[in-house]
mmCIF file of C-alpha atoms and ligand atoms in Angstrom:
data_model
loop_
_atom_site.group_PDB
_atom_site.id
_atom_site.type_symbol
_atom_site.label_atom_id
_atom_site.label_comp_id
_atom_site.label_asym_id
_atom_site.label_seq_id
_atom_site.Cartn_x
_atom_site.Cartn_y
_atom_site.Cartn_z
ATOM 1 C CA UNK A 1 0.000 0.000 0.000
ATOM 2 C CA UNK A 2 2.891 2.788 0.696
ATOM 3 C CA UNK A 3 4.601 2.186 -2.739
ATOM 4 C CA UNK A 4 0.777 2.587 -4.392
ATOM 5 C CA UNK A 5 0.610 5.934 -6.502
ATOM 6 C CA UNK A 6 -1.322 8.916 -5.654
ATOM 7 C CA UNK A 7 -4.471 9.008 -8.111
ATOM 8 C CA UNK A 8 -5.143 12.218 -8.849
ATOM 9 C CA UNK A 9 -8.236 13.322 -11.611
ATOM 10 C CA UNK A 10 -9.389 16.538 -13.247
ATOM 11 C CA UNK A 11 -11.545 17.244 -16.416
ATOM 12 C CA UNK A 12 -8.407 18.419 -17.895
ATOM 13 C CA UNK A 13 -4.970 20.009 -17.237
ATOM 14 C CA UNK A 14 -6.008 22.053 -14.117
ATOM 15 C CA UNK A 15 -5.417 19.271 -11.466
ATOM 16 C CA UNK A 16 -1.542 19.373 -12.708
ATOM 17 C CA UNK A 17 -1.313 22.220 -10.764
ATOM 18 C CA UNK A 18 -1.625 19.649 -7.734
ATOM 19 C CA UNK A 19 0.631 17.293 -9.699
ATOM 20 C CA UNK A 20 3.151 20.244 -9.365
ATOM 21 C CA UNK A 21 3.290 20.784 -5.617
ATOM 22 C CA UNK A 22 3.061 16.884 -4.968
ATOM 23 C CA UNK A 23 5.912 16.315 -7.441
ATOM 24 C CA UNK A 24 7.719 19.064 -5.390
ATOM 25 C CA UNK A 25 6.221 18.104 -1.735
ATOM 26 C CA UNK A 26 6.912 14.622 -2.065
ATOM 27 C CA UNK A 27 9.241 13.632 -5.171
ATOM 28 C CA UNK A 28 9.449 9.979 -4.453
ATOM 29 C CA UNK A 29 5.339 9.153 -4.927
ATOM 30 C CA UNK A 30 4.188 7.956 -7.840
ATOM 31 C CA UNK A 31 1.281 10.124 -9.153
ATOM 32 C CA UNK A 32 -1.567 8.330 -11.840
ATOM 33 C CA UNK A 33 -3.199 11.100 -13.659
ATOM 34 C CA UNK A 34 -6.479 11.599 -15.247
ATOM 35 C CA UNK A 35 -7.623 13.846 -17.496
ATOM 36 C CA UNK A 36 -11.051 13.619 -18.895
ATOM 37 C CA UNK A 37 -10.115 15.949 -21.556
ATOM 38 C CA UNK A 38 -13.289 14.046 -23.815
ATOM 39 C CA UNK A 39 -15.786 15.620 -21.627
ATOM 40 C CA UNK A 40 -13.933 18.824 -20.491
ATOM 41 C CA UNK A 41 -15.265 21.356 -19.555
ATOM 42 C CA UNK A 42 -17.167 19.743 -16.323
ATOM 43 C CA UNK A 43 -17.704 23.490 -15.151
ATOM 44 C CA UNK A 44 -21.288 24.322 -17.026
ATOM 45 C CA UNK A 45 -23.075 20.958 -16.652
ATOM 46 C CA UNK A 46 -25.407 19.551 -14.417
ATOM 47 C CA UNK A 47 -24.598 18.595 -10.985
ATOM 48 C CA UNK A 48 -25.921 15.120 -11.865
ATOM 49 C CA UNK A 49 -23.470 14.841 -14.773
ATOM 50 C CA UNK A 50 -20.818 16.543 -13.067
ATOM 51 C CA UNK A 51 -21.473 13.484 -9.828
ATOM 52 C CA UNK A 52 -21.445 10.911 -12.559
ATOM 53 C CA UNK A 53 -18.430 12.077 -14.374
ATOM 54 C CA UNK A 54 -17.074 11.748 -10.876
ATOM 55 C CA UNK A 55 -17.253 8.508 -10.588
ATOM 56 C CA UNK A 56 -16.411 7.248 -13.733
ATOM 57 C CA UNK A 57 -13.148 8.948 -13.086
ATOM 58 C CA UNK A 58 -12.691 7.786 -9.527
ATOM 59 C CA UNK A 59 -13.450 4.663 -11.057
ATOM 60 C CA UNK A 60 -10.632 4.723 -13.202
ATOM 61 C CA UNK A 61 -8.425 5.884 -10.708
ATOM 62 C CA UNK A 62 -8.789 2.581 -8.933
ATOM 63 C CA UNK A 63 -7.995 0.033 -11.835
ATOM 64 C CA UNK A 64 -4.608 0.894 -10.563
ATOM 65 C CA UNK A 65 -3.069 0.542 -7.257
ATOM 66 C CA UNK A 66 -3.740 3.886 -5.483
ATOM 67 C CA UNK A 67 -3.437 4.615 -2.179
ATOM 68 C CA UNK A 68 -5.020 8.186 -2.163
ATOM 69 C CA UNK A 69 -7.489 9.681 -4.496
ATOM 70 C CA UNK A 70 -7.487 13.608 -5.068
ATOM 71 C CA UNK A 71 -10.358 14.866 -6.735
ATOM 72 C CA UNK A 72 -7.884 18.029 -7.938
ATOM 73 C CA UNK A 73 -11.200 20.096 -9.609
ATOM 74 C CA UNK A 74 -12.965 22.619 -7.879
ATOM 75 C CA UNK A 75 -16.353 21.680 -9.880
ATOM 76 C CA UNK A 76 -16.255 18.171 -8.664
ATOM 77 C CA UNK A 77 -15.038 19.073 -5.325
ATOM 78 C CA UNK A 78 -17.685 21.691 -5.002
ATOM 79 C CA UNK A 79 -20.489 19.081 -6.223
ATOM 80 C CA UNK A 80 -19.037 16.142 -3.874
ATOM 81 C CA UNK A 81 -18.888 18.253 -1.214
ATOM 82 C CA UNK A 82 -19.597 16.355 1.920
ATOM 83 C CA UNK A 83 -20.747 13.456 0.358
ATOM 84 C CA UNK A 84 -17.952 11.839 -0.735
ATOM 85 C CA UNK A 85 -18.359 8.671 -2.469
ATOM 86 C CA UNK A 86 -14.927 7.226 -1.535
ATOM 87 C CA UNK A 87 -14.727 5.956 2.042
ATOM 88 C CA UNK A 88 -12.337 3.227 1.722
ATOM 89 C CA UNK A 89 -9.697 5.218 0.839
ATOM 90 C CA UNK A 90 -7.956 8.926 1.584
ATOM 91 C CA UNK A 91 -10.002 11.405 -0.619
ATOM 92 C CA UNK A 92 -9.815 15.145 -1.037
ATOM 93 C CA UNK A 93 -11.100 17.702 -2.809
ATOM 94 C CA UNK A 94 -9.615 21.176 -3.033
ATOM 95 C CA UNK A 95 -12.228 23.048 -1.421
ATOM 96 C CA UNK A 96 -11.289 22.458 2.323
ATOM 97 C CA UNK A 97 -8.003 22.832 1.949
ATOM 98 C CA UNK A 98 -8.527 25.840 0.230
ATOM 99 C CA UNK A 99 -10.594 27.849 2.831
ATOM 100 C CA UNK A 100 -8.829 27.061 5.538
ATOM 101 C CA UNK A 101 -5.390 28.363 4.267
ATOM 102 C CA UNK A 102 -7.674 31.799 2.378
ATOM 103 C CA UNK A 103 -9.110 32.139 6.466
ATOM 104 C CA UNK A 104 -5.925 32.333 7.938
ATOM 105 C CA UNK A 105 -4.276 34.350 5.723
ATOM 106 C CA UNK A 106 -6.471 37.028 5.262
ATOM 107 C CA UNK A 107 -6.141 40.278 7.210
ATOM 108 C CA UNK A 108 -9.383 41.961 5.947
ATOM 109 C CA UNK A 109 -11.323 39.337 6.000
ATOM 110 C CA UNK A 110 -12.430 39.931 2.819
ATOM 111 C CA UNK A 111 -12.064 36.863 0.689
ATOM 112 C CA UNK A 112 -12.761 36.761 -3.054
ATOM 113 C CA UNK A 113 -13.667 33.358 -5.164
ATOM 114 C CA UNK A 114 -13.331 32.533 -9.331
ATOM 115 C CA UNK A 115 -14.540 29.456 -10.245
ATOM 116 C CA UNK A 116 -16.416 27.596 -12.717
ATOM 117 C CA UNK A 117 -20.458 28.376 -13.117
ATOM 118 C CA UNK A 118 -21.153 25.257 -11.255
ATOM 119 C CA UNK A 119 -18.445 25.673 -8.324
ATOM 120 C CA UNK A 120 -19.807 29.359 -8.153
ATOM 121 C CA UNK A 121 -23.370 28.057 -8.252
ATOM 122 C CA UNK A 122 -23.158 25.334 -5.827
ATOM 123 C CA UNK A 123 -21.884 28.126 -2.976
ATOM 124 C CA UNK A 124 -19.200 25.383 -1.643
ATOM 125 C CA UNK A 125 -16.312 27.901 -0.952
ATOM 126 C CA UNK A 126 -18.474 30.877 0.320
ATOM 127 C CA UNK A 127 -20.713 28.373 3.219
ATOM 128 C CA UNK A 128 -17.152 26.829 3.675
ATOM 129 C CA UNK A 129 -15.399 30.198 4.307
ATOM 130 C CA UNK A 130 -18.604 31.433 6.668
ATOM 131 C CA UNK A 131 -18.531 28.157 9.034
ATOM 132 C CA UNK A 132 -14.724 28.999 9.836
ATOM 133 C CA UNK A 133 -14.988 32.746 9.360
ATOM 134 C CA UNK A 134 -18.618 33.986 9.650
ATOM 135 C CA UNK A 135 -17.832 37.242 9.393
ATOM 136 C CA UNK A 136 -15.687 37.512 6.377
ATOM 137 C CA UNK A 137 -17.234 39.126 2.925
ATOM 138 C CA UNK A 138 -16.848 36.621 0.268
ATOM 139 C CA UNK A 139 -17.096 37.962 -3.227
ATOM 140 C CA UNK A 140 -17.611 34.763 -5.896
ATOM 141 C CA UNK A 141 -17.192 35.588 -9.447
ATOM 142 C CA UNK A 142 -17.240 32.729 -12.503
ATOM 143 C CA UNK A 143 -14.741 32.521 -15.202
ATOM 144 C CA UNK A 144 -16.178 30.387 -17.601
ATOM 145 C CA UNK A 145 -13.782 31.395 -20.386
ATOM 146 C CA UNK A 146 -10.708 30.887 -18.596
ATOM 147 C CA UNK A 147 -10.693 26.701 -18.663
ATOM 148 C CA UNK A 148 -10.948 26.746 -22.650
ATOM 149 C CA UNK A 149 -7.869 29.253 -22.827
ATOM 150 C CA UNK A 150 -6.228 27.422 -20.677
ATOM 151 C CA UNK A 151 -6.339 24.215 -22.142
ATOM 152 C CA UNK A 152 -5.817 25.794 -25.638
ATOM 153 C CA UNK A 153 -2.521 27.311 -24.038
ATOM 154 C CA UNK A 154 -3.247 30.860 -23.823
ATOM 155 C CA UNK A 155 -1.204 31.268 -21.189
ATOM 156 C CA UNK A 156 1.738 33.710 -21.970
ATOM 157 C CA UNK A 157 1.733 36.433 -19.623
ATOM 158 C CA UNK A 158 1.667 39.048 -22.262
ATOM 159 C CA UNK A 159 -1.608 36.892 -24.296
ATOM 160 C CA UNK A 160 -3.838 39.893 -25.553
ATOM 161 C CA UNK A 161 -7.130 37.562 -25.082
ATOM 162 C CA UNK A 162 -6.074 35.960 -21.811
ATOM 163 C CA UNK A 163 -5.649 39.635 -20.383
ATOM 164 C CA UNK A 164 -8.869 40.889 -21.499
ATOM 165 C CA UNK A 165 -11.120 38.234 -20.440
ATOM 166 C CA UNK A 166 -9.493 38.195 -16.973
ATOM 167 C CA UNK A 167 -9.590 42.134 -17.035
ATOM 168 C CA UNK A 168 -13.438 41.862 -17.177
ATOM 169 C CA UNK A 169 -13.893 38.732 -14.738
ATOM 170 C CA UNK A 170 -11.605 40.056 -11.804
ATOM 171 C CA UNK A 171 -13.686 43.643 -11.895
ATOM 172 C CA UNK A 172 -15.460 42.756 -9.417
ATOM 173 C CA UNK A 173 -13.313 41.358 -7.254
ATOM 174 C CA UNK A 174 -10.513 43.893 -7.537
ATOM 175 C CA UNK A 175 -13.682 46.568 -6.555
ATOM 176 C CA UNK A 176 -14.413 44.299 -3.346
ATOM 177 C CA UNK A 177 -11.261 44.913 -1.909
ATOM 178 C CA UNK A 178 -10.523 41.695 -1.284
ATOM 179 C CA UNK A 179 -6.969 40.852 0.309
ATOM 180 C CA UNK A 180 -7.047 37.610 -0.653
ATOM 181 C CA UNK A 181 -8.137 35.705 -3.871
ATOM 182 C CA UNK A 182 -8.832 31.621 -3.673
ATOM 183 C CA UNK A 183 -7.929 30.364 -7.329
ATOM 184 C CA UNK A 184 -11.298 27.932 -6.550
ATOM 185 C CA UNK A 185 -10.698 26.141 -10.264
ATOM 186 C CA UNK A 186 -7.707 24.240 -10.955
ATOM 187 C CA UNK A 187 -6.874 25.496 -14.061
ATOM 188 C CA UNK A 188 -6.439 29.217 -12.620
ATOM 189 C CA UNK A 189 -3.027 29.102 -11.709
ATOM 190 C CA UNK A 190 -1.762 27.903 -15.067
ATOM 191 C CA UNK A 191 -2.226 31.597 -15.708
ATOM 192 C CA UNK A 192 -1.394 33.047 -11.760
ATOM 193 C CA UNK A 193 0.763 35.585 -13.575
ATOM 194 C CA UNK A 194 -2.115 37.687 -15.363
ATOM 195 C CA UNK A 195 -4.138 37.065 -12.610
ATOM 196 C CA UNK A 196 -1.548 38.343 -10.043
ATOM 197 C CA UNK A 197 -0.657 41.259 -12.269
ATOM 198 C CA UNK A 198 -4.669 42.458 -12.156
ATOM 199 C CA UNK A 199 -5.137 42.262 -8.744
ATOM 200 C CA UNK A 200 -1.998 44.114 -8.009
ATOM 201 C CA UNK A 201 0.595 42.891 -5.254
ATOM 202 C CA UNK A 202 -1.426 43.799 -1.945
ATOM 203 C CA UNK A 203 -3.709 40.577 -2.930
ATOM 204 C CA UNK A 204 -2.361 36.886 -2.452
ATOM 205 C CA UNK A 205 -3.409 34.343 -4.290
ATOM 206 C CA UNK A 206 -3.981 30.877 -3.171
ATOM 207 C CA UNK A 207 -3.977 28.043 -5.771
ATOM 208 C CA UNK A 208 -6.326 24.989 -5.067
ATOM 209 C CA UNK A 209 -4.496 22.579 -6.633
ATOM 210 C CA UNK A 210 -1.580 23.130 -4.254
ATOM 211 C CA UNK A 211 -3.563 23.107 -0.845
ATOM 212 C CA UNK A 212 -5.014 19.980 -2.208
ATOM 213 C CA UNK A 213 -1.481 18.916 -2.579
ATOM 214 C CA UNK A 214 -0.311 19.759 0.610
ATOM 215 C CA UNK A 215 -3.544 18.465 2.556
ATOM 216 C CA UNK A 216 -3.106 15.263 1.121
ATOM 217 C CA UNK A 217 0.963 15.003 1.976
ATOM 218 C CA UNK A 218 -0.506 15.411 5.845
ATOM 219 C CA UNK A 219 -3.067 12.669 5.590
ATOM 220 C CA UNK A 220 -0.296 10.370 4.232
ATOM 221 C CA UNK A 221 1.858 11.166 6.806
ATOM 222 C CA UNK A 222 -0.833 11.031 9.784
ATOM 223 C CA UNK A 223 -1.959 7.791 8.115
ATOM 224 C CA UNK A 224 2.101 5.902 8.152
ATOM 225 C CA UNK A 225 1.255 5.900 4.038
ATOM 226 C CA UNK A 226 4.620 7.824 2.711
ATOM 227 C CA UNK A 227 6.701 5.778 0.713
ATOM 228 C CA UNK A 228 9.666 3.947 1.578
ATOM 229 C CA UNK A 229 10.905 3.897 -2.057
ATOM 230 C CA UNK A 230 14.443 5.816 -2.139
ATOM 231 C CA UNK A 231 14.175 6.403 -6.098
ATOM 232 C CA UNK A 232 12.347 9.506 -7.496
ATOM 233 C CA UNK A 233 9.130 8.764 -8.052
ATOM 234 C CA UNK A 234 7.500 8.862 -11.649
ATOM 235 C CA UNK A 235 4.274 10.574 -12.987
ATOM 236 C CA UNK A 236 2.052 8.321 -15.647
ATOM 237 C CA UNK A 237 -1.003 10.738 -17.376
ATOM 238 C CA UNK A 238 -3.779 8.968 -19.024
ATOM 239 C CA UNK A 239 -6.085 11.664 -20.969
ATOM 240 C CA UNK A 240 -9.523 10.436 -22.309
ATOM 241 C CA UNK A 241 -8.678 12.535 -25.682
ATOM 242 C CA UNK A 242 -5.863 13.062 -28.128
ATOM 243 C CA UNK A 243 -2.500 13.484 -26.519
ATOM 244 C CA UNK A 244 -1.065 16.432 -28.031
ATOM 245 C CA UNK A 245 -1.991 19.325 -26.748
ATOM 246 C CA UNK A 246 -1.798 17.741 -23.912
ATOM 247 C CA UNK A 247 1.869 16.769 -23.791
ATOM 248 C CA UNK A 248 2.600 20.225 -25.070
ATOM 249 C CA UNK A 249 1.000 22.121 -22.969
ATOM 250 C CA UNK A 250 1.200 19.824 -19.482
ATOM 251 C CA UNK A 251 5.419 19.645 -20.458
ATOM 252 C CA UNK A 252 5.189 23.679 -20.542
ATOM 253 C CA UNK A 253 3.653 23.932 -17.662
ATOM 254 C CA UNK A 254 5.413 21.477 -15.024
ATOM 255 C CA UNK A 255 8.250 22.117 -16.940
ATOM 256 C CA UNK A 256 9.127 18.204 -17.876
ATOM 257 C CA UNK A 257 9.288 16.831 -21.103
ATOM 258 C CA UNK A 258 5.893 14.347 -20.855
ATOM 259 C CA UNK A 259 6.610 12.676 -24.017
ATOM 260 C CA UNK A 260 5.989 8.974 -23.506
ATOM 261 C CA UNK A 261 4.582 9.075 -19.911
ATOM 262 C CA UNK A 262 0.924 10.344 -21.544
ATOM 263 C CA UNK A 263 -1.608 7.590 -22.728
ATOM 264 C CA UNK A 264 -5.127 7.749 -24.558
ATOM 265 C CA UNK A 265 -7.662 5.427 -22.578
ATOM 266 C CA UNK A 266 -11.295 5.519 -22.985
ATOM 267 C CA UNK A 267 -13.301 4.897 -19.042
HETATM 268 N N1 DGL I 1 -10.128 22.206 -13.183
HETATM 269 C C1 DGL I 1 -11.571 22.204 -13.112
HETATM 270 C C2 DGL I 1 -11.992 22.918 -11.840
HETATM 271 O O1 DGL I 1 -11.163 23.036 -10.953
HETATM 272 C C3 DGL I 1 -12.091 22.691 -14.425
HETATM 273 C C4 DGL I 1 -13.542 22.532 -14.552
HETATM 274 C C5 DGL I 1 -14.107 22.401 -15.911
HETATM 275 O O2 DGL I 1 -13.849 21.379 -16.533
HETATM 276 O O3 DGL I 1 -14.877 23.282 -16.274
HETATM 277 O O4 DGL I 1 -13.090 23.376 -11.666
#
């Protein structure tokens, strides 16, 4: 069970973002990735679809030998909520994780919140935020463009498109006053940099793919489930799409060369 990989799942490239950090956190796991690039985006669909997707992917997951599951996507983390359907095993989502580090962090206690329509619809970070901070003023704002530009690599700090979309989503936030910004989709900090540059340097930003990372290196750890392997640890990606785009733009991104660690395979 120690030497099993960490299964982590996403709709698409976002959840690398908790590859990254575990890769960093904890270089001697193996890490089984998912990627239901087929279906992506999971962010304007029904919760039913979104639960079902869920599973599916979970289900995946556990055709290999995993010894954690991370559910690294806000919109399935936000839908699961506290429900999860994976008892057997260490699960997270990225939502927990994710308000606990915004709550202590913030000095204001003003909190803003971009997410996908359904994570923004389904309220998870705001009544999360409220049960350890009731007081704070949470300001939720969806980004429904920012997925597809992500996953199409429009992600160069300078990218005309990229900076106007964001631009007009972060308005609102930006007039809030927030202090602190929770990246509540996975995908977001792909393009931190824009994002950083708009809401000027006063505001941190906390990426939800990394608490999810770092949450889950603690439950190992509390649970004797680190492993005793003294080799580096290697990352295999299975996508539910064509590989391309996603070997280009994952190998930007974690800054690896992916080539021959990504497979196609249908659920
Ligand atoms: N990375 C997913 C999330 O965190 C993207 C959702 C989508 O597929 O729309 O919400």
């Amino acid at each position: 069970m120690k030497n099993d990989a960490i299964g982590v799942f996403d709709s698409g490239m976002g959840g690398l973002t908790a590859v990254k950090e575990l890769n960093a956190l904890l270089p001697r796991e193996n890490i089984i990735y998912f990627g239901d690039t087929a279906r992506i985006p999971y962010g304007g669909r029904s919760q039913e679809t979104i639960m079902r997707y869920a599973k599916e992917d979970v289900a995946f997951l556990r055709k290999h030998a995993v010894k954690m599951i991370i559910a690294a996507c806000g919109t399935v983390s936000s839908i699961v909520g506290d429900r999860p359907f994976v008892t057997d095993l260490p699960f997270t989502g990225v939502v927990l994780p994710t308000v606990e580090t915004a709550c202590r962090l913030t000095k204001n206690g003003k909190i803003g919140v971009i997410g996908t329509p359904a994570t923004v619809r389904s309220g998870s970070y705001v009544q999360a935020i409220r049960k350890i901070r009731p007081d704070a003023e949470v300001t939720a704002q969806a980004c429904p463009l920012f997925v597809h530009l992500v996953e199409n690599g429009y992600t160069d700090f300078q990218n005309p498109v990229t900076r106007l979309v964001a631009e007009e989503y972060l308005d609102p936030v930006r007039r809030a006053g927030v202090d602190t910004l929770i990246l509540g989709c996975t995908h977001y900090p792909v393009i931190r940099d824009i994002i950083a540059d708009l809401m000027g340097p006063d505001v941190q930003l906390i990426s939800s793919g990394a608490e999810a990372a770092k949450y889950a290196r603690r439950c190992l750890e509390e649970r004797n489930l680190l492993t005793d392997r003294e080799t580096p640890g290697e990352n295999t990606y299975y996508v539910s799409d064509s590989t391309e785009m996603f070997i280009e733009n994952a190998g930007h991104f974690l800054h690896q060369n992916v080539v021959g660690k990504v497979f196609r395979s249908s659920l």
